[in-house]
Each structure stands twice: as structure tokens, then as C-alpha cells.
mmCIF file with all atom_site columns, C-alpha atoms in Angstrom:
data_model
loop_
_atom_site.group_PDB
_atom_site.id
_atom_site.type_symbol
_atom_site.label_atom_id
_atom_site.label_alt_id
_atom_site.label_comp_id
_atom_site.label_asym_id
_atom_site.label_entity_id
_atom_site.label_seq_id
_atom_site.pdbx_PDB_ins_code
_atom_site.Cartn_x
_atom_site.Cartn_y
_atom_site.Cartn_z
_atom_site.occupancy
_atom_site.B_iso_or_equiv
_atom_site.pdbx_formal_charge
_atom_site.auth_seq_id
_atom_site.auth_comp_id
_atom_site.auth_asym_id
_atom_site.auth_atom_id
_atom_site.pdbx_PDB_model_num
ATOM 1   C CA . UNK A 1 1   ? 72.052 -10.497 -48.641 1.00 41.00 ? 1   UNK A CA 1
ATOM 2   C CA . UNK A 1 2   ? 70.539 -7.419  -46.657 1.00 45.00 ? 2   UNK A CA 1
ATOM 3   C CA . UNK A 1 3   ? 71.204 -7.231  -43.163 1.00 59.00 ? 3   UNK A CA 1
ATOM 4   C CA . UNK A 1 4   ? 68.577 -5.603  -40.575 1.00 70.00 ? 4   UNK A CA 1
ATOM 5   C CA . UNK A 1 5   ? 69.683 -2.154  -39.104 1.00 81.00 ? 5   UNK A CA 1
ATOM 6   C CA . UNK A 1 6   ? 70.362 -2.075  -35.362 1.00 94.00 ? 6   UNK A CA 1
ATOM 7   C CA . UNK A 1 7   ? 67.816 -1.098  -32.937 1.00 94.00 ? 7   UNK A CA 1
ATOM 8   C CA . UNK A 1 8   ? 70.443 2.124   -32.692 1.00 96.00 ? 8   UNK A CA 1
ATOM 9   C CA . UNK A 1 9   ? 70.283 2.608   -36.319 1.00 95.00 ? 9   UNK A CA 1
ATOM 10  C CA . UNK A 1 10  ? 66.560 2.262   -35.953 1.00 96.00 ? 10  UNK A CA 1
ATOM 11  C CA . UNK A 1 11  ? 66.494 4.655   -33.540 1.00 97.00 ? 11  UNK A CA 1
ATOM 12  C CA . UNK A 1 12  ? 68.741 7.398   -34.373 1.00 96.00 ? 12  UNK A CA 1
ATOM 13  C CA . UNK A 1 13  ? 66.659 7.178   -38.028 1.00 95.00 ? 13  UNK A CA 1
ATOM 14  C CA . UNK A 1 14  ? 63.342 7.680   -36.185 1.00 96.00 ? 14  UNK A CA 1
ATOM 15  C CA . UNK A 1 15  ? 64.300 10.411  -33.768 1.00 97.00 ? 15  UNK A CA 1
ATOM 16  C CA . UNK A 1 16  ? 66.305 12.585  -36.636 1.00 95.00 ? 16  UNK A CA 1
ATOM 17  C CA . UNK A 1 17  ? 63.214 12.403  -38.740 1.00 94.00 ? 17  UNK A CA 1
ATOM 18  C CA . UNK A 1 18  ? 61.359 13.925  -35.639 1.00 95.00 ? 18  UNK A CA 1
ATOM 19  C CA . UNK A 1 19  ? 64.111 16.699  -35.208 1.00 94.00 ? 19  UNK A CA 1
ATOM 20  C CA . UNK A 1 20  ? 64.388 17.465  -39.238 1.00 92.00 ? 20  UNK A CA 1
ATOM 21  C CA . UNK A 1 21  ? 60.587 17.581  -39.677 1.00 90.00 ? 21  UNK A CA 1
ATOM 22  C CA . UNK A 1 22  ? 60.373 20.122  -36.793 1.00 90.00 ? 22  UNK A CA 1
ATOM 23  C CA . UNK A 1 23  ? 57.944 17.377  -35.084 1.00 92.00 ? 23  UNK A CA 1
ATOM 24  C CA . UNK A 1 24  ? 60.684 17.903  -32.101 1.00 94.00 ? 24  UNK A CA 1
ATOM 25  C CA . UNK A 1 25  ? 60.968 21.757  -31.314 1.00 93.00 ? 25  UNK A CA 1
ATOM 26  C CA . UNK A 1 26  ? 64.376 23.283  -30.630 1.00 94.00 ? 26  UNK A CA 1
ATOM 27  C CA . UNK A 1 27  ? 65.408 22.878  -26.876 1.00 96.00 ? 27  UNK A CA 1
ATOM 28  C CA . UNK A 1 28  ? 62.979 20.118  -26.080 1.00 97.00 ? 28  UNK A CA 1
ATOM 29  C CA . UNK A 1 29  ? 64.503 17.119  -23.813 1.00 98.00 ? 29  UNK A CA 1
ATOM 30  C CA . UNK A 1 30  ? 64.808 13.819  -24.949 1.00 98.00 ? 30  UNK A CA 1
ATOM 31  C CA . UNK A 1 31  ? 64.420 11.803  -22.297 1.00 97.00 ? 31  UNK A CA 1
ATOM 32  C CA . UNK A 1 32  ? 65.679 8.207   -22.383 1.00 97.00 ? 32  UNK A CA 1
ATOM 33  C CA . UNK A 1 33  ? 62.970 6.596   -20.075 1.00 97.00 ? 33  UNK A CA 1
ATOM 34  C CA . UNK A 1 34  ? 59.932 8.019   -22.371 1.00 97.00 ? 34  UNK A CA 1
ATOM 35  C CA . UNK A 1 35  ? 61.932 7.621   -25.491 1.00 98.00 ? 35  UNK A CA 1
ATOM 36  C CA . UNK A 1 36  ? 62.542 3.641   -24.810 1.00 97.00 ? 36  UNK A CA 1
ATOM 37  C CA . UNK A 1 37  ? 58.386 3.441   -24.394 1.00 97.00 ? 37  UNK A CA 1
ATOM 38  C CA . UNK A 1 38  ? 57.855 5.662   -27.375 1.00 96.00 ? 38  UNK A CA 1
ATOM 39  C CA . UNK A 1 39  ? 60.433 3.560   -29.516 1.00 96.00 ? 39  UNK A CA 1
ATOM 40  C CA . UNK A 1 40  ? 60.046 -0.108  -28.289 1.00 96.00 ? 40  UNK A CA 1
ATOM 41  C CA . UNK A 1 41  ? 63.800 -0.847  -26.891 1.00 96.00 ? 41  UNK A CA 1
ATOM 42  C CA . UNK A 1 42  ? 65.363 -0.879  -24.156 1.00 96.00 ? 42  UNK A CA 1
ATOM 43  C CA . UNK A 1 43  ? 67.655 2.069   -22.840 1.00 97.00 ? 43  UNK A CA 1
ATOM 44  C CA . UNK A 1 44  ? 71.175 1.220   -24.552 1.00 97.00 ? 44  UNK A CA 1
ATOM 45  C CA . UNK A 1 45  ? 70.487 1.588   -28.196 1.00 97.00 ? 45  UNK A CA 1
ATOM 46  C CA . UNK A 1 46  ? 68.413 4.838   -27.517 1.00 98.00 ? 46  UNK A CA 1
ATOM 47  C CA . UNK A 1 47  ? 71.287 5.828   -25.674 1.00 97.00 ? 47  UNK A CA 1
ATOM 48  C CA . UNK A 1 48  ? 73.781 4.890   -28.370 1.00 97.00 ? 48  UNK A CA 1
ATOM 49  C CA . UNK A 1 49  ? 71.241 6.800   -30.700 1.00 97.00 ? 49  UNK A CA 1
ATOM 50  C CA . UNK A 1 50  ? 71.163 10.473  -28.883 1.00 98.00 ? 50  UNK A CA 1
ATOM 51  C CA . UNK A 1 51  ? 75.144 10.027  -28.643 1.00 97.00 ? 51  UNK A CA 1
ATOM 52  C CA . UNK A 1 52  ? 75.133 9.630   -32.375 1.00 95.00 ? 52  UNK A CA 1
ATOM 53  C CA . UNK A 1 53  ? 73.035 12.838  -32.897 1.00 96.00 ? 53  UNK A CA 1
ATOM 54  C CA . UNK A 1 54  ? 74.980 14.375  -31.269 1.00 96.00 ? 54  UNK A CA 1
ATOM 55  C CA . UNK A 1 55  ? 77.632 13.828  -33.854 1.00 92.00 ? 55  UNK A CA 1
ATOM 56  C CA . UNK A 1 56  ? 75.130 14.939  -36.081 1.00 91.00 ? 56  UNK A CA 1
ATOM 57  C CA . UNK A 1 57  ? 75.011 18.672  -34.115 1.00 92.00 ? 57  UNK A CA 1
ATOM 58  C CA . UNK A 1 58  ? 70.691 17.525  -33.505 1.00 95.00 ? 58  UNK A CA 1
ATOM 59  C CA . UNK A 1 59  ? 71.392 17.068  -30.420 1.00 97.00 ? 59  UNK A CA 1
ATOM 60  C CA . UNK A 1 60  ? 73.468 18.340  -27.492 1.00 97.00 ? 60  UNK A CA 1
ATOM 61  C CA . UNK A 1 61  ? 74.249 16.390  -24.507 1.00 97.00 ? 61  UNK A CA 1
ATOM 62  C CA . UNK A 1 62  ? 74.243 19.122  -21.099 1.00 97.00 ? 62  UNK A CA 1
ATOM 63  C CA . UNK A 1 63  ? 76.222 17.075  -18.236 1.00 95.00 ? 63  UNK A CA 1
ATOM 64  C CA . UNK A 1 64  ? 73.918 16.896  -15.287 1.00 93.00 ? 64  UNK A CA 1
ATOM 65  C CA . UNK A 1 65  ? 70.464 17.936  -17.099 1.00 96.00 ? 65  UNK A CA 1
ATOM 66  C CA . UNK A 1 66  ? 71.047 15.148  -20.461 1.00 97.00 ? 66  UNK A CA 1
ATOM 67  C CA . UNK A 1 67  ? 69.881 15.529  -23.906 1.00 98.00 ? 67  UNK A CA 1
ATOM 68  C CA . UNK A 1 68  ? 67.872 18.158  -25.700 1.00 98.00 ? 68  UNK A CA 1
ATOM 69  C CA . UNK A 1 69  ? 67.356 19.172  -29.459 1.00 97.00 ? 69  UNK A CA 1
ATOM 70  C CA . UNK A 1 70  ? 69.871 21.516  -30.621 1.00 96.00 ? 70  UNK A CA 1
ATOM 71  C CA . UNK A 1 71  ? 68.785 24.909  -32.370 1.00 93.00 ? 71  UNK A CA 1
ATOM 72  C CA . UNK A 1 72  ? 68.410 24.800  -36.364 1.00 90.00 ? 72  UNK A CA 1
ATOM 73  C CA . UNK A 1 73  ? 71.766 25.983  -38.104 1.00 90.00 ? 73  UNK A CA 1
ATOM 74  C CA . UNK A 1 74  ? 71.807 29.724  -37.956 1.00 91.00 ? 74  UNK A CA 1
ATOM 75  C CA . UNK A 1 75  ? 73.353 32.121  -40.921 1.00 93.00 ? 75  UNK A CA 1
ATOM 76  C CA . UNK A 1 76  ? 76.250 32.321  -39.454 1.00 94.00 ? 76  UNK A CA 1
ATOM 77  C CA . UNK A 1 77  ? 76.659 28.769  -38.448 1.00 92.00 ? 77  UNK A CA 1
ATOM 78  C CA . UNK A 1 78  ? 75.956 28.258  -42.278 1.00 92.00 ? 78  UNK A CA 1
ATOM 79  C CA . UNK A 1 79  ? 78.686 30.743  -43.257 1.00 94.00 ? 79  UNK A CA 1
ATOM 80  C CA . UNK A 1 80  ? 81.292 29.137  -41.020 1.00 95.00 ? 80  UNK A CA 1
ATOM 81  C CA . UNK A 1 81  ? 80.805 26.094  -42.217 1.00 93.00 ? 81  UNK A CA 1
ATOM 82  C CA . UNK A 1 82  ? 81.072 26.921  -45.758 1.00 94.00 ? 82  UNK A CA 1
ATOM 83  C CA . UNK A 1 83  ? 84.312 28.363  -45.792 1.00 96.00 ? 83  UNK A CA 1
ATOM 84  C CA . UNK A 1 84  ? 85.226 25.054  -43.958 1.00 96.00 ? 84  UNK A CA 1
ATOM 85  C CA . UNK A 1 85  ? 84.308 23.273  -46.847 1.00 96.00 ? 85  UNK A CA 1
ATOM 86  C CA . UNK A 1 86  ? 86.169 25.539  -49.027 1.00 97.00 ? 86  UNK A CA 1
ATOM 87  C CA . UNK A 1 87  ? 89.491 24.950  -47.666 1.00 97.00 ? 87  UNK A CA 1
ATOM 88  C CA . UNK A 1 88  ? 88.521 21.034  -47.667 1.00 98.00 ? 88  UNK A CA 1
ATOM 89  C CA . UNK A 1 89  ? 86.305 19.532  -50.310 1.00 98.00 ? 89  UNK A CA 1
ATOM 90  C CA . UNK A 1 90  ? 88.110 21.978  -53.430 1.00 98.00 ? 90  UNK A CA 1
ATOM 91  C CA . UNK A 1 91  ? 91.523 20.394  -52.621 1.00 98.00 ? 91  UNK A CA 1
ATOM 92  C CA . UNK A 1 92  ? 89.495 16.615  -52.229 1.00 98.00 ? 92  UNK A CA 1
ATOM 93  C CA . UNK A 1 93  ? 88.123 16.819  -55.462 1.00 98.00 ? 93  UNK A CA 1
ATOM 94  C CA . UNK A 1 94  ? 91.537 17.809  -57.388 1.00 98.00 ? 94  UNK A CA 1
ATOM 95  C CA . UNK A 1 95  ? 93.587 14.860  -55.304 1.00 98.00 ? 95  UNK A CA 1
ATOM 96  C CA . UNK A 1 96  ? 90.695 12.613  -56.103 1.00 98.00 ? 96  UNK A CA 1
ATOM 97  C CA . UNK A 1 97  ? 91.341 13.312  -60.325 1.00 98.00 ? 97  UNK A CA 1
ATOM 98  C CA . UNK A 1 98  ? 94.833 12.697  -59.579 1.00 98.00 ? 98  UNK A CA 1
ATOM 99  C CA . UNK A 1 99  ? 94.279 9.514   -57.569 1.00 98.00 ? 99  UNK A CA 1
ATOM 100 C CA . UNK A 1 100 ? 90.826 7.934   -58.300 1.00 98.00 ? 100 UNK A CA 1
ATOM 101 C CA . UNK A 1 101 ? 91.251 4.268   -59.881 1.00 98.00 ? 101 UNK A CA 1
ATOM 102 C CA . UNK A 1 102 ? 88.712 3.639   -62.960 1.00 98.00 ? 102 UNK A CA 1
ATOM 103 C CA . UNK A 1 103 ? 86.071 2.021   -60.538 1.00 98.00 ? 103 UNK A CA 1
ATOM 104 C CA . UNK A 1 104 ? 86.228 4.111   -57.964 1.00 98.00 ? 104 UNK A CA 1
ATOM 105 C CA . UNK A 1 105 ? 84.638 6.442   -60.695 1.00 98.00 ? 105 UNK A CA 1
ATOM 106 C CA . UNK A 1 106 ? 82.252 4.128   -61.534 1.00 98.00 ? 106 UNK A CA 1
ATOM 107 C CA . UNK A 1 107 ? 81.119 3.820   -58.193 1.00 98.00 ? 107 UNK A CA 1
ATOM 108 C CA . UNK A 1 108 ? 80.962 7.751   -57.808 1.00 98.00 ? 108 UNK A CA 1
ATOM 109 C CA . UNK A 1 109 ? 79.181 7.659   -61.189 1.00 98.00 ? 109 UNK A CA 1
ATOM 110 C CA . UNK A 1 110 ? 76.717 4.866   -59.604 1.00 98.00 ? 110 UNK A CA 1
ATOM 111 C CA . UNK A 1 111 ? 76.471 7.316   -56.355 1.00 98.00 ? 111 UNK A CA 1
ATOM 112 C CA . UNK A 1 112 ? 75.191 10.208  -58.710 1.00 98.00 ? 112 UNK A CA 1
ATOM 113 C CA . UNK A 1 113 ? 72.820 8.040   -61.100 1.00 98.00 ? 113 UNK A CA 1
ATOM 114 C CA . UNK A 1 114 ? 71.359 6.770   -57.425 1.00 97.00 ? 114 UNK A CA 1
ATOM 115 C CA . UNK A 1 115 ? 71.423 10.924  -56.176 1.00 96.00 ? 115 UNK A CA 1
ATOM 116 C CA . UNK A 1 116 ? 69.375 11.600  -60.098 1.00 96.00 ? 116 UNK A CA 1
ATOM 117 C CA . UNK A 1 117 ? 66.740 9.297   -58.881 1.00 95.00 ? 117 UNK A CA 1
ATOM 118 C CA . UNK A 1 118 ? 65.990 9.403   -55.091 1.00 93.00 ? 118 UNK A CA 1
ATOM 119 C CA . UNK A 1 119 ? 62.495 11.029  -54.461 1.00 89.00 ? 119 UNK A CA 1
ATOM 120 C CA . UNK A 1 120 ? 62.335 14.233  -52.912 1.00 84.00 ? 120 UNK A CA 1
ATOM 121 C CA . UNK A 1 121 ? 59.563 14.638  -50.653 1.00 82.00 ? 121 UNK A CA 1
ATOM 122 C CA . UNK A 1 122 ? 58.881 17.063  -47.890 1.00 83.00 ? 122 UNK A CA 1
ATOM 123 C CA . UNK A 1 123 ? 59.455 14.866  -44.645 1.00 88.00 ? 123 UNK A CA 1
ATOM 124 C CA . UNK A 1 124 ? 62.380 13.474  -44.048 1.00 89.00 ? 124 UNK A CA 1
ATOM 125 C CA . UNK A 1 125 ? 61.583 9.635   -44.574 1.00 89.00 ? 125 UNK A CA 1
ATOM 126 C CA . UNK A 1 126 ? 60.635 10.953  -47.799 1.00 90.00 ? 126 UNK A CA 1
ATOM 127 C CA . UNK A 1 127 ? 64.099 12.765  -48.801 1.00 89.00 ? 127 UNK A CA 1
ATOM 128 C CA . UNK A 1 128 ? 66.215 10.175  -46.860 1.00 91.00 ? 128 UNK A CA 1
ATOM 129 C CA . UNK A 1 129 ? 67.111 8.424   -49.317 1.00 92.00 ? 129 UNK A CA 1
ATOM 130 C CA . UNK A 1 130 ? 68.331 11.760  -51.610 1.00 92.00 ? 130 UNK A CA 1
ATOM 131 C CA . UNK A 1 131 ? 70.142 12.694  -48.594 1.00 90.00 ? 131 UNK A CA 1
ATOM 132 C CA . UNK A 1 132 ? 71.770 9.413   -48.275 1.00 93.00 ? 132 UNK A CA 1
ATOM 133 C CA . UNK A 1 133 ? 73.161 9.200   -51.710 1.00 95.00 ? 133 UNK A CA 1
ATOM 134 C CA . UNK A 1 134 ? 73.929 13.093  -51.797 1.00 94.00 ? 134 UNK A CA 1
ATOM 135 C CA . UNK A 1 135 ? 76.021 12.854  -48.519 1.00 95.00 ? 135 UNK A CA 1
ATOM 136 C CA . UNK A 1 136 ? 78.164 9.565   -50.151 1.00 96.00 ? 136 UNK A CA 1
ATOM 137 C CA . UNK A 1 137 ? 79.109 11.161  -53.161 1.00 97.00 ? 137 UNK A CA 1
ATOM 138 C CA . UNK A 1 138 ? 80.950 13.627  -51.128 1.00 97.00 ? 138 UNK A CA 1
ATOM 139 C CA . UNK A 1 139 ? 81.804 11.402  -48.849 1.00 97.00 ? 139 UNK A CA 1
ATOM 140 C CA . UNK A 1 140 ? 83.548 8.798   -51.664 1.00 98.00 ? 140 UNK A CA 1
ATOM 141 C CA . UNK A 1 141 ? 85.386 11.693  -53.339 1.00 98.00 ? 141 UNK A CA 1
ATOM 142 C CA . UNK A 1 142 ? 87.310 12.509  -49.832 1.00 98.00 ? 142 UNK A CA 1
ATOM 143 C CA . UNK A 1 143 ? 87.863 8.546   -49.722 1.00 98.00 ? 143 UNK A CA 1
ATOM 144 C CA . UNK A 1 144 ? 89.596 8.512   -53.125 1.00 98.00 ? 144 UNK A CA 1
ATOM 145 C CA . UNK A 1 145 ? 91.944 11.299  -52.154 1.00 98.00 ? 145 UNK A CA 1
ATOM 146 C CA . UNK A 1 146 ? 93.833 8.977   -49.958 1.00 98.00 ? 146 UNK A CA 1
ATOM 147 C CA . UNK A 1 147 ? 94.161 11.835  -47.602 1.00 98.00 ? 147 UNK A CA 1
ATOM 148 C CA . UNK A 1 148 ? 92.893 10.339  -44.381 1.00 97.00 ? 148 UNK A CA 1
ATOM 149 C CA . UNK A 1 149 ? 93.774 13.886  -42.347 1.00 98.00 ? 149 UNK A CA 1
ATOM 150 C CA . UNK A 1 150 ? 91.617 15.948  -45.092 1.00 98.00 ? 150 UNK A CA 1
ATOM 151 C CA . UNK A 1 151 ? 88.953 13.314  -44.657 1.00 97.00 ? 151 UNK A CA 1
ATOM 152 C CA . UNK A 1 152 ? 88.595 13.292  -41.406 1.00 97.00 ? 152 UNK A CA 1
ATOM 153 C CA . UNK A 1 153 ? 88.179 16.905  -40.850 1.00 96.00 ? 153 UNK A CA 1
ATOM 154 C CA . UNK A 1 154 ? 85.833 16.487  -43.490 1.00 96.00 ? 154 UNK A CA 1
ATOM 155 C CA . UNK A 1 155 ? 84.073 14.035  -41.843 1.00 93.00 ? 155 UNK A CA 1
ATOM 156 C CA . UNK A 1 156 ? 83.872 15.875  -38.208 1.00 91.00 ? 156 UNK A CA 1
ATOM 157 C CA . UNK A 1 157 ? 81.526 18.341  -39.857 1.00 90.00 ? 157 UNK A CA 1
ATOM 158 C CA . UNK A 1 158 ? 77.801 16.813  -40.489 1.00 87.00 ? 158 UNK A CA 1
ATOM 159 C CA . UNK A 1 159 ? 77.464 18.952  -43.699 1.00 85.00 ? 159 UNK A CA 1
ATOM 160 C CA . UNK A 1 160 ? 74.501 17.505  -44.799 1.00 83.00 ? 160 UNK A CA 1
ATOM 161 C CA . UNK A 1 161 ? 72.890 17.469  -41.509 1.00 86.00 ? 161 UNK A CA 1
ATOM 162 C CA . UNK A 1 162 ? 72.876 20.542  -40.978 1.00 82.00 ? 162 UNK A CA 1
ATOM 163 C CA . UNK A 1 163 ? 72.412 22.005  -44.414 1.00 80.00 ? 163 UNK A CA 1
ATOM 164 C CA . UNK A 1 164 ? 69.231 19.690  -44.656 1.00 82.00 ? 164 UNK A CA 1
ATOM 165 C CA . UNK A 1 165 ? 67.893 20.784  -41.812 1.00 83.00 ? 165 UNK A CA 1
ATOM 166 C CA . UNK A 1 166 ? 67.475 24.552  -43.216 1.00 77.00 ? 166 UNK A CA 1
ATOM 167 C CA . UNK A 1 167 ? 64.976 23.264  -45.537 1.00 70.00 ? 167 UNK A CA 1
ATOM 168 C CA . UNK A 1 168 ? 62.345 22.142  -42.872 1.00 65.00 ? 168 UNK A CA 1
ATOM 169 C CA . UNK A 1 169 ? 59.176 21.558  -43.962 1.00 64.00 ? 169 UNK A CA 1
ATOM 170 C CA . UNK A 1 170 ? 59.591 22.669  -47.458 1.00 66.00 ? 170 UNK A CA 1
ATOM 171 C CA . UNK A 1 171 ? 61.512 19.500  -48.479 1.00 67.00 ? 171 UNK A CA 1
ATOM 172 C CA . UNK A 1 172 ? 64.786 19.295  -50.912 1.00 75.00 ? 172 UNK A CA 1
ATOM 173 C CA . UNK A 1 173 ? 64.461 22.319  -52.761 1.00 75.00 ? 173 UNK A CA 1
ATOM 174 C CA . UNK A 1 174 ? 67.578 22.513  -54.900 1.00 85.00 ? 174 UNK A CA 1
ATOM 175 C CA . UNK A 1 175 ? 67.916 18.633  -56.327 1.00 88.00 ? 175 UNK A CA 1
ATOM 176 C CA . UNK A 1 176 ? 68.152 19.419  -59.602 1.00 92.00 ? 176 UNK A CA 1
ATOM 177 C CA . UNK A 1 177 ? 70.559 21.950  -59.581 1.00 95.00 ? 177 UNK A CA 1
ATOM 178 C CA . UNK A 1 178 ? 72.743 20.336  -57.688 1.00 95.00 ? 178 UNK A CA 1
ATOM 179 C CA . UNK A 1 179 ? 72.988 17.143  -59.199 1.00 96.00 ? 179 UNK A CA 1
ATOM 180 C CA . UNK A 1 180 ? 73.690 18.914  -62.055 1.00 97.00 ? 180 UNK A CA 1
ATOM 181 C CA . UNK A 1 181 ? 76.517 20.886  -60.112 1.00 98.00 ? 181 UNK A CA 1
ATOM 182 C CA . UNK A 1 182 ? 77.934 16.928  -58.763 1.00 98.00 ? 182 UNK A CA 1
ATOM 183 C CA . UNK A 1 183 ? 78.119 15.943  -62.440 1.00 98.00 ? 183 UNK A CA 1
ATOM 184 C CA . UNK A 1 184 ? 80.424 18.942  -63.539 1.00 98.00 ? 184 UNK A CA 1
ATOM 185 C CA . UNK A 1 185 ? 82.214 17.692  -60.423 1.00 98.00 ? 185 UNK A CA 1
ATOM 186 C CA . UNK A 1 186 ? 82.451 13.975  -61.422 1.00 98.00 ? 186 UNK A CA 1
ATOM 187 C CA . UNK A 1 187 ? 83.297 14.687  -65.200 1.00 98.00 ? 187 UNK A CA 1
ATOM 188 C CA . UNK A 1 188 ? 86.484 16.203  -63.918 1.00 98.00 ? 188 UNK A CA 1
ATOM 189 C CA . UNK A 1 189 ? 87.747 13.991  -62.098 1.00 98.00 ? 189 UNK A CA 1
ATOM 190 C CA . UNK A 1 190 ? 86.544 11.063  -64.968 1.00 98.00 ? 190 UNK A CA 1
ATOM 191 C CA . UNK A 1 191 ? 89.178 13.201  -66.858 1.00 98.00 ? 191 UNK A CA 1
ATOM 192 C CA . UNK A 1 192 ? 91.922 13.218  -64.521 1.00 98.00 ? 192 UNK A CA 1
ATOM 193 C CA . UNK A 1 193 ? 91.861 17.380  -64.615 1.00 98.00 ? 193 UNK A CA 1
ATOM 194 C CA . UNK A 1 194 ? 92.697 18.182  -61.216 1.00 98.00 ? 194 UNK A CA 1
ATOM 195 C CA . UNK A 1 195 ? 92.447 21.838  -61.752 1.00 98.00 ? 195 UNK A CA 1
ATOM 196 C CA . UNK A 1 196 ? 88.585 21.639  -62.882 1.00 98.00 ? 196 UNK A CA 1
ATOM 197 C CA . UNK A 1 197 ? 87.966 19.604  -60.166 1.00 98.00 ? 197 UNK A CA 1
ATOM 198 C CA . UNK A 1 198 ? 89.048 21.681  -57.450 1.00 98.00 ? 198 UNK A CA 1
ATOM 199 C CA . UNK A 1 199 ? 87.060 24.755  -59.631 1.00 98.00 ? 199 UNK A CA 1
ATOM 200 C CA . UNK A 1 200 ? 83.806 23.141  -59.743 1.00 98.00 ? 200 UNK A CA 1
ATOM 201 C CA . UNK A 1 201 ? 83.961 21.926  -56.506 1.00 98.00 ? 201 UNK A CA 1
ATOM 202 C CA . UNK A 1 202 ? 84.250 25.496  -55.321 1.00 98.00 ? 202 UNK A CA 1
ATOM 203 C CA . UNK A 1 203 ? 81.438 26.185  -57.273 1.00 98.00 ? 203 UNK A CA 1
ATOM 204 C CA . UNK A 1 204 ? 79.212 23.607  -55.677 1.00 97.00 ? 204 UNK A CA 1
ATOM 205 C CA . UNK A 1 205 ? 79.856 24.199  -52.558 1.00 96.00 ? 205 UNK A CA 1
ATOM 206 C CA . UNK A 1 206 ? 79.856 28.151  -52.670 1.00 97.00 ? 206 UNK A CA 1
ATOM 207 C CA . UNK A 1 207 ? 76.281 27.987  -54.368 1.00 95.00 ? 207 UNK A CA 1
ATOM 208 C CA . UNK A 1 208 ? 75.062 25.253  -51.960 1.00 92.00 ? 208 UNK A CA 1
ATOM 209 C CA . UNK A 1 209 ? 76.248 27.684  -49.065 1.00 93.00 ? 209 UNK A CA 1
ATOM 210 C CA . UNK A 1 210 ? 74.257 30.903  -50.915 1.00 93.00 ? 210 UNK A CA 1
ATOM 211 C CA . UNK A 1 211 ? 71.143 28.438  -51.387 1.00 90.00 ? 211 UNK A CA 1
ATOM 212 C CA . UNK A 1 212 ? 70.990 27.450  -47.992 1.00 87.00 ? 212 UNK A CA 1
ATOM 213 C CA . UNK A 1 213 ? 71.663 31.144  -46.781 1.00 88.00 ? 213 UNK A CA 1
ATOM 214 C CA . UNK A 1 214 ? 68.047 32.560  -48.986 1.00 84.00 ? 214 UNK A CA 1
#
């Protein structure tokens, strides 16, 4: 049985489409008073929303003044953050062929199928969905390392956030590719090989890093 999203969930969705489509410019304030008018709901759960996109790096909270839309990820930013994942996700992958149990590859094998066949549209109710899926797969190979420190530090960086937010109005430009990079990824750690795992890993995410930087 589905269950209805919160009115946070609703609005965190609705205000990082806004800030992803570039409808919201960089530096513009999101003020809670407008924002529960433009959205329908009262002040908590837009509240709880701009604290949560602010997890996300959208949006920056400035004590005294409130919140405003944070700048698009920079080079550099992008840089930083790939070598972040290269001391992380490699090492994930390998412990996750050593560790996975035969279902948790089925569900990463589910995750991908899902990935294979989420539209790809330019706006980002459109691509959500790709997004979604993209961001678990990663997300369920760091769970299946049973390394809840690695995870988490993982976890405190909104990879696909950010990386998704390069693409502005142009939409997911790289789908294929790197579905077909995730599958190299998932084979290997089907086959227990922890040493291919932690390779093509490192390919993925040094190729997703040199996409996102052209």
C-alpha cells in the first residue's frame, strides 16, 4: 500500500525542481511567509523543507538574514568532490563483492533495470525519477558494505545533487553511458571479485567527474 509524501516531502520536491531548473536564480531568498502562500502549507513543513536543502548544498541558511539559493557547483567544487568519492565509493564497491548476500544483488540488479528505464527529460520532474534510482544504486552498494563510517561520509556528500545540477536546462545527458558504466559495476560484485569492483568503480566515478567538468 502507497503512503502519501509529507507536506515536507512535498515541499522540498517542489522547491528543488525550482532551484535545478534554474526557475530560482542563484542568491535569491526564500522566504518562508511567501513560500507557505506559494505552496499551500503552513510554515513548519516549508521550514523542515529549506533545512533539508540545505543538506542537499541548494540552499544555505545565513543566521540573521535566512535562506537563499546556493550558487551552482563550480569546477572546482566538482573536482573536490570527486576525489572524495575516490577514496570512498572504490573501496564500497570491493567490500560490497565481499559482503553482498544473493538478494541484496538482486535488489541492486532491480535498482539498475529501474535506472535503464526512467525517462530522461529536461526539467527536473521529468529526470526525477532517473535521479532517484541513479542515486540508490550507489546508495545500496555503500549499505551492503556493512561499513556504517564509509557510508556515512558517503552519505554527507549530496553527490547527485550537485552533479545534477551541472546539467541545467539541458537535462540528463550521459544516461546511457552510465548505466552502462553501473552494470560493469554490478557484474563485479554479482561475481564476488572485489578487485574489479573497486576498478570499475573508479572508472565510473572518474568519468562521471570528467563529464560533469565539459
Amino acid at each position: 500500500m502507497s503512503t502519501r509524501p509529507s507536506r515536507a516531502t512535498t515541499a522540498r520536491r517542489e522547491l528543488a525542481a525550482r532551484i535545478m531548473d534554474g526557475a530560482v536564480p542563484a542568491g535569491t531568498p526564500l522566504r518562508i511567509p511567501a513560500l507557505t502562500q506559494e505552496l499551500g502549507m503552513s510554515a513548519t513543513p516549508v521550514r523542515e523543507a529549506l533545512h533539508l536543502l540545505v543538506g542537499d548544498r541548494l540552499v544555505e541558511y545565513v543566521p540573521m538574514r535566512g535562506f537563499f539559493v546556493t550558487e551552482p557547483p563550480g569546477n572546482d567544487q566538482v573536482r573536490s568532490m570527486g576525489e572524495a568519492r575516490l577514496v570512498l565509493e572504490p573501496e564500497l564497491a570491493a567490500l560490497a563483492a565481499q559482503r553482498a548476500a544473493q538478494e541484496e544483488i538482486a535488489e541492486l540488479s532491480r535498482i539498475l533495470e529501474r535506472t535503464a528505464r526512467a525517462p530522461q527529460g529536461t526539467r527536473f520532474h521529468e529526470y526525477e525519477g532517473y535521479f532517484q534510482h541513479s542515486s540508490s544504486f550507489h546508495a545500496e552498494i555503500a549499505r551492503i558494505a556493512r561499513s556504517p563510517y564509509l557510508e556515512a561520509a558517503l552519505a554527507a556528500i549530496p553527490v547527485h545533487t550537485l552533479r545534477f545540477r551541472r546539467f541545467g536546462t539541458g537535462g540528463v545527458d550521459d544516461a546511457e553511458i552510465s548505466v552502462l558504466e553501473h552494470q560493469r559495476v554490478l557484474e563485479a560484485i554479482a561475481r564476488g571479485d572485489a578487485g574489479a569492483a573497486r576498478r570499475t568503480m573508479q572508472e565510473h566515478v572518474a568519468a562521471v567527474t570528467r563529464r560533469a567538468l565539459e
